[in-house]
Amino acid sequence: MAMTEYVLEMKGICKEFPGVKALDDVTLQVRKGTVHALMGENGAGKSTLMKCLFGMYKPDAGEIILHGQKVQITSSKAALDSGISMIHQELHPVPFRNVMENIWLGRFPIKQIGPFPFVDEKKMQHDTNALLKELNLDVKPTDRVGSLSVSKIQSIEIAKAVSYHAKVIVMDEPTSSLTGAEVEQLFAIIEKLKSTGVSIIYISHKMEEILRISDDVTIMRDGKKIGTWNAAELTTDIIIARMVGRDLSQRFPERSNQPGDVLLKVEGLTSPFPQSFKNVSFELREGEILGVGGLVGAQRTELIEALFGLRSVVSGEIWIRGKRVKIKTPIDAKKQKIALLTEERRATGIFPVLPVWENTVMANLARYQRPYLLLDERMQKQQVAKSIDLLRVKTPSMKTLIKNLSGGNQQKVLLARWLLTEPDILLLDEPTRGIDVGAKYEIYSIIADLAKQGKSIIMISSEMPELLGMSDRIMVMCEGRLTGTVDGKSATEEDIMRLATRHLA
């Protein structure tokens, strides 16, 4: 075996798709027992590079060297057999099976009883216990996975990766749905893996995480490698500048919106579901950006789902322009000129197998209807072209499948979808989740421009700087209750956190 300080080298990797050069002569070198962060804007090529490593894509050029030996990785199974594992951003467990069955799926231990093979559950449970103990994970082999939290499901995915004796583990946005305590637990597991010589390739847009846990940082832009640096040499501002190729010292756009009269008034809104929101009252003004802060479990998403008719309420009233309205379904909400951008765009936003133009018009098909239930496709495409131009959506064409766009551009398409319904009120649930810093600024600019035009916006965000940088006012929730409202210009992170933890035991 050739001697090298690198456990993994990807050299000169190139990959093209129709109309897009996704990777252009990219090299990645990962040292043993380190966390190597892979950063870049959405569309920079990070995921494509990792899919080439994991056998999901075949590179057009380049080579992969593992432990000093050149290898051919033609499938995910080949990657796993080679000691490379990948934990994807979207977790796909088998929810109705238990922990040990999820970990050993496809490779259950077999025992022979006479001429018949049977699953050796005793060995599987013993091996799972040993694995969970090694990683200090607080789950049982027999726990049903569907009953576990996202963080525990993710820890099971890590256990599965370790069970393959993987020496290189790719983690794609592993903390996107975790609480602070759960993030700390993940970092403890990563440190334990490092101590055993495992290398982690860590993809995240969260600068603080990268600077805290990384040893090396590789930055990509437009399918090319910009460079690799020791994490200790970097700061947030340096990373941002190298990611986007320009200085982004101003993280939020200047806003000139002027909140006007009260447009929406909510009084005593209460959900019938156990541990949901109760007795929530607030006002939203014309042209105002109202931020909604709170920790996981604060019931912020449930509240705006109720405003959009996706969740029933047992009491409370909703007033729009001084008139009491009843919103029981999304159809009712649309009639009241309300639009909802959901938190999970992949699960409840985009139609991945449809092109950009069909995704854009999906909420407004009645406008294009002609006699005999026919749709005016020409009119649709004219309006989609205007939307793509207005929101600066980067796509080879409107016929491109939306799943092939970056996260930021998918989000712009979803915004375009709802803007075509001509709403007065936009409900935005984590509008920049999983989006890089450059695309975030573009989304912020769109939101600021909509507020300037007089649109009223309710924006949920778990990022304190985002709330403080974009909101005229911020209302904070805890355990389903509204704990206070603060001015967006004068409030501090401490003010929001104090309100967000008011009712916690």
Coordinates of C-alpha atoms in Angstrom, one line a residue:
M1 CA 0.0 0.0 0.0
A2 CA 1.3 3.4 -0.9
M3 CA 2.1 5.6 2.1
T4 CA 0.0 8.8 2.2
E5 CA -1.3 11.2 4.9
Y6 CA -4.7 11.1 3.2
V7 CA -7.2 8.4 3.8
L8 CA -9.2 9.7 0.8
E9 CA -8.2 11.6 -2.4
M10 CA -10.5 12.6 -5.2
K11 CA -8.4 14.0 -8.1
G12 CA -9.6 15.9 -11.2
I13 CA -13.2 14.9 -10.8
C14 CA -15.5 16.2 -13.6
K15 CA -19.2 15.7 -14.1
E16 CA -21.5 17.2 -16.6
F17 CA -25.3 17.2 -17.0
P18 CA -27.3 18.5 -19.9
G19 CA -26.6 22.3 -19.9
V20 CA -24.6 22.2 -16.7
K21 CA -21.0 21.5 -15.8
A22 CA -21.5 20.4 -12.2
L23 CA -17.9 19.6 -11.4
D24 CA -14.8 21.0 -13.1
D25 CA -11.5 19.3 -12.2
V26 CA -12.3 19.1 -8.5
T27 CA -9.7 17.7 -6.0
L28 CA -10.5 16.8 -2.4
Q29 CA -8.0 15.4 0.1
V30 CA -9.2 14.1 3.5
R31 CA -6.8 13.3 6.3
K32 CA -7.3 10.4 8.7
G33 CA -9.2 11.1 11.9
T34 CA -10.3 14.6 11.0
V35 CA -13.4 16.5 10.2
H36 CA -13.2 18.0 6.7
A37 CA -15.9 20.6 6.0
L38 CA -17.1 20.9 2.5
M39 CA -18.7 24.3 1.9
G40 CA -20.2 26.4 -0.9
E41 CA -23.4 28.0 -2.1
N42 CA -26.2 25.7 -3.2
G43 CA -25.3 24.6 -6.7
A44 CA -21.6 24.8 -6.0
G45 CA -21.2 21.1 -6.6
K46 CA -20.9 19.7 -3.1
S47 CA -23.6 17.1 -3.3
T48 CA -22.6 16.1 -6.8
L49 CA -19.1 15.5 -5.6
M50 CA -20.3 13.4 -2.7
K51 CA -22.6 11.4 -5.0
C52 CA -19.6 10.6 -7.2
L53 CA -17.8 9.4 -4.1
F54 CA -20.7 7.3 -2.9
G55 CA -21.3 5.6 -6.3
M56 CA -24.6 7.4 -7.1
Y57 CA -23.0 9.2 -10.1
K58 CA -20.2 8.1 -12.4
P59 CA -17.6 10.8 -12.9
D60 CA -16.8 11.8 -16.5
A61 CA -13.2 12.1 -15.5
G62 CA -10.9 11.9 -12.5
E63 CA -9.9 9.2 -10.0
I64 CA -10.7 8.2 -6.4
I65 CA -7.8 7.0 -4.2
L66 CA -8.7 5.3 -0.9
H67 CA -5.9 4.3 1.6
G68 CA -3.4 5.0 -1.1
Q69 CA -5.0 2.7 -3.7
K70 CA -7.0 3.7 -6.7
V71 CA -10.6 2.4 -6.5
Q72 CA -13.6 2.2 -8.8
I73 CA -16.8 2.9 -7.0
T74 CA -19.7 2.0 -9.3
S75 CA -22.5 1.8 -6.7
S76 CA -23.5 2.7 -3.2
K77 CA -22.9 -1.0 -2.2
A78 CA -19.4 -0.7 -3.6
A79 CA -18.8 2.4 -1.5
L80 CA -20.0 0.7 1.6
D81 CA -17.9 -2.3 0.9
S82 CA -14.9 0.1 0.5
G83 CA -15.5 1.7 3.9
I84 CA -17.3 4.8 2.8
S85 CA -20.7 5.7 4.2
M86 CA -23.1 8.6 3.7
I87 CA -25.7 10.1 6.0
H88 CA -28.1 12.0 3.8
Q89 CA -29.8 15.3 4.8
E90 CA -33.2 13.6 4.2
L91 CA -33.5 10.6 6.5
H92 CA -35.4 7.6 5.2
P93 CA -35.8 5.1 8.0
V94 CA -38.3 2.2 7.9
P95 CA -40.6 3.7 10.6
F96 CA -42.6 0.7 11.5
R97 CA -39.5 -1.5 12.2
N98 CA -37.3 -1.4 15.2
V99 CA -33.8 0.1 15.6
M100 CA -31.8 -3.1 15.1
E101 CA -33.8 -4.0 12.0
N102 CA -33.1 -0.6 10.5
I103 CA -29.3 -0.8 11.3
W104 CA -28.9 -4.3 9.8
L105 CA -31.4 -4.0 7.0
G106 CA -30.3 -6.0 3.9
R107 CA -27.7 -7.9 5.9
F108 CA -29.5 -9.6 8.8
P109 CA -27.4 -12.3 10.5
I110 CA -28.6 -15.7 9.5
K111 CA -28.6 -19.0 11.4
Q112 CA -29.4 -22.3 9.9
I113 CA -32.0 -24.6 11.5
G114 CA -31.9 -27.8 9.6
P115 CA -32.3 -27.0 5.9
F116 CA -33.9 -23.6 6.6
P117 CA -32.2 -20.2 7.1
F118 CA -33.7 -17.9 9.8
V119 CA -32.8 -14.4 11.0
D120 CA -30.6 -14.7 14.1
E121 CA -32.4 -12.1 16.2
K122 CA -30.3 -12.9 19.3
K123 CA -27.1 -12.1 17.5
M124 CA -28.6 -9.0 15.9
Q125 CA -29.7 -7.7 19.3
H126 CA -26.3 -8.4 20.8
D127 CA -24.4 -6.7 18.0
T128 CA -26.8 -3.7 18.1
N129 CA -26.4 -3.3 21.9
A130 CA -22.6 -3.4 21.5
L131 CA -22.8 -0.7 18.8
L132 CA -25.1 1.6 20.7
K133 CA -22.9 1.2 23.8
E134 CA -19.8 2.0 21.8
L135 CA -21.4 5.3 20.6
N136 CA -23.1 6.1 23.9
L137 CA -26.6 6.2 22.2
D138 CA -29.6 6.3 24.4
V139 CA -31.9 4.0 22.4
K140 CA -32.9 0.4 22.7
P141 CA -32.5 -2.2 19.8
T142 CA -36.2 -2.9 20.1
D143 CA -37.5 0.7 20.0
R144 CA -39.8 1.3 17.0
V145 CA -38.0 3.9 14.9
G146 CA -41.2 5.8 14.0
S147 CA -41.6 6.7 17.6
L148 CA -38.2 8.3 18.0
S149 CA -37.1 11.9 17.6
V150 CA -35.2 13.2 14.5
S151 CA -32.0 13.4 16.4
K152 CA -32.3 9.8 17.6
I153 CA -33.1 8.6 14.1
Q154 CA -30.0 10.4 12.9
S155 CA -27.9 8.8 15.6
I156 CA -29.2 5.4 14.3
E157 CA -28.0 6.4 10.8
I158 CA -24.6 7.1 12.3
A159 CA -24.6 3.7 14.1
K160 CA -25.5 2.1 10.8
A161 CA -22.5 3.8 9.1
V162 CA -20.2 2.7 11.9
S163 CA -21.5 -0.9 11.6
Y164 CA -20.1 -1.0 8.1
H165 CA -16.7 -0.3 9.6
A166 CA -16.7 2.9 7.6
K167 CA -13.5 4.9 7.7
V168 CA -15.0 7.8 5.8
I169 CA -18.4 9.1 6.7
V170 CA -20.2 11.8 4.8
M171 CA -22.6 13.9 6.8
D172 CA -24.9 16.2 4.8
E173 CA -26.5 19.0 6.8
P174 CA -26.7 16.8 9.9
T175 CA -27.9 19.5 12.3
S176 CA -30.6 21.1 10.2
S177 CA -33.5 19.7 12.4
L178 CA -31.7 19.4 15.7
T179 CA -32.0 21.3 19.0
G180 CA -29.0 22.8 20.7
A181 CA -28.7 19.8 23.1
E182 CA -29.0 17.3 20.2
V183 CA -26.3 19.1 18.3
E184 CA -24.0 18.8 21.3
Q185 CA -24.7 15.0 21.4
L186 CA -23.9 14.8 17.7
F187 CA -20.6 16.6 18.2
A188 CA -19.7 14.3 21.0
I189 CA -20.3 11.3 18.7
I190 CA -18.1 12.9 16.0
E191 CA -15.3 13.5 18.5
K192 CA -15.5 9.8 19.5
L193 CA -15.4 8.7 15.8
K194 CA -12.3 10.9 15.2
S195 CA -10.5 9.4 18.1
T196 CA -10.9 5.9 16.5
G197 CA -9.4 7.2 13.2
V198 CA -12.7 7.8 11.3
S199 CA -12.7 10.7 8.9
I200 CA -15.8 12.9 8.6
I201 CA -16.7 14.9 5.5
Y202 CA -19.1 17.5 6.9
I203 CA -21.5 19.6 4.8
S204 CA -23.2 22.5 6.4
H205 CA -24.1 26.1 5.9
K206 CA -23.8 26.9 9.6
M207 CA -20.6 28.8 10.0
E208 CA -20.4 28.5 13.8
E209 CA -20.5 24.7 13.5
I210 CA -17.9 24.6 10.8
L211 CA -15.4 26.8 12.7
R212 CA -16.0 24.8 15.9
I213 CA -15.6 21.2 14.8
S214 CA -13.6 21.2 11.6
D215 CA -10.0 20.6 11.1
D216 CA -9.9 21.4 7.4
V217 CA -12.3 23.3 5.2
T218 CA -12.6 23.0 1.4
I219 CA -14.7 25.7 -0.3
M220 CA -16.3 25.2 -3.7
R221 CA -17.9 27.7 -6.1
D222 CA -19.7 27.1 -9.5
G223 CA -18.5 23.5 -9.7
K224 CA -14.8 24.3 -9.0
K225 CA -12.6 24.0 -5.9
I226 CA -11.6 27.4 -4.6
G227 CA -9.2 26.0 -2.0
T228 CA -8.6 24.1 1.2
W229 CA -7.6 25.8 4.5
N230 CA -6.9 24.9 8.1
A231 CA -10.1 25.8 10.0
A232 CA -8.1 27.7 12.6
E233 CA -7.1 30.2 9.9
L234 CA -10.7 31.0 8.9
T235 CA -13.4 33.4 10.2
T236 CA -17.0 33.6 9.2
D237 CA -16.3 36.7 7.0
I238 CA -13.4 34.9 5.2
I239 CA -15.5 31.8 4.5
I240 CA -18.4 33.9 3.2
A241 CA -16.2 36.0 0.9
R242 CA -14.6 32.8 -0.6
M243 CA -17.9 31.0 -1.0
V244 CA -19.7 33.8 -2.9
G245 CA -16.7 35.5 -4.5
R246 CA -17.7 38.9 -3.1
D247 CA -17.8 40.7 0.2
L248 CA -21.0 40.2 2.1
S249 CA -20.3 42.3 5.1
Q250 CA -23.9 43.4 5.0
R251 CA -25.8 40.2 5.6
F252 CA -29.3 41.7 5.3
P253 CA -30.6 44.2 2.7
E254 CA -31.6 47.7 3.5
R255 CA -35.4 47.9 4.1
S256 CA -37.6 50.8 3.3
N257 CA -41.0 49.2 4.0
Q258 CA -43.4 51.3 6.0
P259 CA -45.9 49.2 8.1
G260 CA -49.4 50.7 7.8
D261 CA -52.9 49.8 9.1
V262 CA -53.7 46.5 10.7
L263 CA -54.5 43.9 8.1
L264 CA -54.7 40.7 10.1
K265 CA -55.9 40.4 13.7
V266 CA -55.9 37.1 15.6
E267 CA -57.7 36.8 18.9
G268 CA -57.4 33.8 21.3
L269 CA -56.6 31.2 18.7
T270 CA -56.4 27.7 20.2
S271 CA -55.8 24.3 18.6
P272 CA -57.6 21.2 19.9
F273 CA -54.5 19.0 19.6
P274 CA -52.7 18.1 22.8
Q275 CA -49.8 20.3 23.6
S276 CA -50.5 22.6 20.7
F277 CA -50.8 26.4 20.7
K278 CA -53.4 28.1 22.9
N279 CA -54.9 31.5 23.3
V280 CA -52.7 33.2 20.8
S281 CA -53.5 36.8 19.9
F282 CA -51.5 39.2 17.7
E283 CA -51.8 41.8 14.9
L284 CA -50.1 42.0 11.5
R285 CA -49.9 45.4 9.6
E286 CA -49.8 46.1 5.9
G287 CA -46.3 46.1 4.6
E288 CA -44.9 44.6 7.8
I289 CA -42.5 41.7 8.4
L290 CA -43.5 40.0 11.6
G291 CA -40.9 37.5 12.8
V292 CA -41.9 34.5 14.9
G293 CA -39.2 33.2 17.2
G294 CA -39.1 30.2 19.6
L295 CA -37.4 26.9 20.2
V296 CA -38.3 23.5 18.7
G297 CA -41.7 22.6 20.0
A298 CA -42.9 26.1 20.4
Q299 CA -45.8 25.4 18.0
R300 CA -44.9 28.2 15.5
T301 CA -45.5 26.0 12.5
E302 CA -48.8 24.7 13.9
L303 CA -50.0 28.3 14.3
I304 CA -49.5 29.4 10.7
E305 CA -50.9 26.0 9.5
A306 CA -54.1 27.0 11.3
L307 CA -54.0 30.4 9.6
F308 CA -53.8 28.6 6.3
G309 CA -56.6 26.1 7.1
L310 CA -54.3 23.1 7.5
R311 CA -55.1 22.7 11.2
S312 CA -58.4 23.1 13.0
V313 CA -59.0 25.3 15.9
V314 CA -61.5 25.0 18.8
S315 CA -61.7 28.7 19.7
G316 CA -60.5 32.1 18.7
E317 CA -61.2 34.5 15.8
I318 CA -59.4 35.7 12.7
W319 CA -60.1 39.2 11.3
I320 CA -58.9 40.5 7.9
R321 CA -59.3 44.2 7.1
G322 CA -61.7 44.5 10.1
K323 CA -64.0 41.6 8.9
R324 CA -64.2 38.4 10.7
V325 CA -63.4 35.4 8.5
K326 CA -63.5 31.6 8.9
I327 CA -60.6 29.7 7.5
K328 CA -61.2 25.9 7.6
T329 CA -59.3 24.8 4.5
P330 CA -56.4 26.1 2.3
I331 CA -59.1 27.0 -0.3
D332 CA -60.6 29.4 2.3
A333 CA -57.1 30.8 2.9
K334 CA -56.4 31.4 -0.8
K335 CA -59.8 33.2 -1.1
Q336 CA -58.6 35.5 1.7
K337 CA -55.4 36.1 -0.3
I338 CA -53.1 34.2 2.1
A339 CA -50.2 32.1 0.9
L340 CA -48.0 29.6 2.8
L341 CA -44.4 28.7 2.1
T342 CA -43.9 25.4 4.0
E343 CA -40.9 24.5 6.2
E344 CA -39.9 21.4 4.3
R345 CA -39.8 22.3 0.6
R346 CA -38.7 18.8 -0.4
A347 CA -41.5 17.1 1.5
T348 CA -44.4 19.5 1.2
G349 CA -43.3 22.1 -1.4
I350 CA -41.9 21.0 -4.6
F351 CA -43.1 18.3 -7.0
P352 CA -39.7 16.9 -7.8
V353 CA -40.6 15.0 -11.0
L354 CA -42.3 18.0 -12.6
P355 CA -40.5 20.8 -14.4
V356 CA -40.0 24.3 -13.1
W357 CA -42.9 25.8 -15.1
E358 CA -45.5 23.3 -13.8
N359 CA -44.2 23.7 -10.2
T360 CA -44.6 27.5 -10.6
V361 CA -48.3 27.5 -11.8
M362 CA -49.4 24.7 -9.5
A363 CA -51.3 26.9 -7.0
N364 CA -53.0 29.0 -9.6
L365 CA -54.3 26.6 -12.3
A366 CA -57.8 28.1 -12.3
R367 CA -56.4 31.3 -13.8
Y368 CA -55.3 29.4 -16.9
Q369 CA -58.4 27.3 -17.4
R370 CA -60.2 27.5 -20.7
P371 CA -63.4 25.8 -22.0
Y372 CA -63.6 22.0 -21.7
L373 CA -61.2 22.0 -18.7
L374 CA -58.2 22.8 -21.0
L375 CA -55.3 24.8 -19.7
D376 CA -53.7 27.7 -21.6
E377 CA -50.1 26.5 -21.6
R378 CA -48.9 29.5 -23.6
M379 CA -50.2 31.9 -20.9
Q380 CA -48.6 29.7 -18.2
K381 CA -45.2 29.8 -19.7
Q382 CA -45.3 33.6 -20.3
Q383 CA -46.0 34.2 -16.7
V384 CA -43.4 31.6 -15.6
A385 CA -40.8 33.3 -17.8
K386 CA -41.6 36.7 -16.1
S387 CA -41.4 35.1 -12.6
I388 CA -38.0 33.5 -13.4
D389 CA -36.7 36.8 -14.6
L390 CA -38.2 38.8 -11.7
L391 CA -36.9 36.4 -9.0
R392 CA -33.6 35.6 -10.8
V393 CA -34.1 31.9 -10.8
K394 CA -31.0 30.1 -12.1
T395 CA -32.2 27.3 -14.3
P396 CA -31.2 25.9 -17.7
S397 CA -34.8 26.3 -18.8
M398 CA -38.3 26.3 -17.4
K399 CA -38.6 22.7 -18.6
T400 CA -35.8 21.6 -16.2
L401 CA -37.0 19.3 -13.4
I402 CA -37.1 21.3 -10.3
K403 CA -35.3 18.6 -8.3
N404 CA -32.2 19.4 -10.4
L405 CA -32.1 23.0 -9.1
S406 CA -30.2 24.1 -6.0
G407 CA -32.1 24.6 -2.8
G408 CA -32.1 28.4 -3.1
N409 CA -33.5 28.3 -6.6
Q410 CA -36.2 25.7 -5.6
Q411 CA -37.2 28.2 -2.9
K412 CA -37.5 31.0 -5.4
V413 CA -39.7 28.9 -7.6
L414 CA -42.0 28.2 -4.6
L415 CA -42.1 31.9 -3.9
A416 CA -43.0 32.6 -7.5
R417 CA -45.8 29.9 -7.3
W418 CA -47.5 31.8 -4.4
L419 CA -46.9 35.3 -5.8
L420 CA -48.9 34.3 -8.9
T421 CA -51.9 33.9 -6.6
E422 CA -51.5 37.7 -5.8
P423 CA -51.6 37.3 -2.0
D424 CA -51.8 40.1 0.6
I425 CA -50.4 37.9 3.4
L426 CA -47.4 35.6 3.0
L427 CA -46.7 33.0 5.7
L428 CA -43.0 32.0 5.4
D429 CA -41.9 29.0 7.5
E430 CA -38.1 28.9 7.8
P431 CA -37.7 30.4 4.3
T432 CA -33.9 30.1 4.2
R433 CA -33.4 26.6 5.8
G434 CA -30.8 24.6 4.0
I435 CA -29.8 27.6 1.8
D436 CA -26.3 29.0 1.5
V437 CA -25.4 32.5 2.5
G438 CA -25.4 34.0 -1.0
A439 CA -28.9 32.6 -1.8
K440 CA -30.1 33.7 1.6
Y441 CA -29.3 37.3 0.7
E442 CA -31.3 37.0 -2.5
I443 CA -34.3 35.5 -0.6
Y444 CA -34.0 38.3 2.0
S445 CA -34.0 40.9 -0.8
I446 CA -37.2 39.4 -2.3
I447 CA -38.9 39.5 1.1
A448 CA -37.8 43.1 1.8
D449 CA -39.1 44.1 -1.7
L450 CA -42.5 42.4 -1.1
A451 CA -42.9 44.2 2.2
K452 CA -42.1 47.5 0.4
Q453 CA -44.8 46.7 -2.1
G454 CA -47.3 46.5 0.8
K455 CA -47.4 42.7 1.3
S456 CA -47.7 41.6 4.9
I457 CA -45.3 38.8 5.9
I458 CA -45.2 36.4 8.9
M459 CA -41.8 34.8 8.9
I460 CA -40.8 31.9 11.2
S461 CA -37.1 31.5 11.7
S462 CA -34.9 29.6 14.1
E463 CA -31.9 31.8 13.3
M464 CA -31.7 34.7 15.7
P465 CA -29.6 37.0 13.3
E466 CA -32.2 36.4 10.6
L467 CA -35.1 37.4 12.9
L468 CA -33.3 40.5 14.1
G469 CA -32.0 41.5 10.7
M470 CA -35.3 41.1 8.8
S471 CA -38.2 41.7 11.2
D472 CA -40.1 44.9 12.1
R473 CA -41.4 43.2 15.1
I474 CA -40.7 39.7 16.6
M475 CA -43.3 37.7 18.5
V476 CA -41.9 34.8 20.5
M477 CA -43.6 31.6 21.5
C478 CA -42.9 28.9 24.1
E479 CA -44.7 25.7 24.6
G480 CA -47.6 26.8 22.4
R481 CA -48.1 30.2 24.2
L482 CA -47.2 33.7 23.0
T483 CA -44.7 35.0 25.6
G484 CA -44.1 38.5 24.2
T485 CA -43.5 40.7 21.2
V486 CA -40.4 42.9 20.8
D487 CA -39.2 45.5 18.4
G488 CA -37.0 44.1 15.6
K489 CA -34.6 47.0 15.6
S490 CA -33.9 47.3 19.3
A491 CA -34.3 43.7 20.5
T492 CA -31.3 41.4 21.3
E493 CA -30.8 37.7 21.1
E494 CA -30.9 37.6 24.9
D495 CA -34.4 39.2 24.8
I496 CA -35.7 36.6 22.4
M497 CA -34.1 33.7 24.2
R498 CA -35.5 34.9 27.5
L499 CA -39.1 34.9 26.1
A500 CA -38.5 31.6 24.2
T501 CA -37.7 29.7 27.5
R502 CA -40.2 31.4 29.8
H503 CA -42.4 28.4 30.3
L504 CA -39.8 25.6 30.1
A505 CA -39.4 23.5 33.2

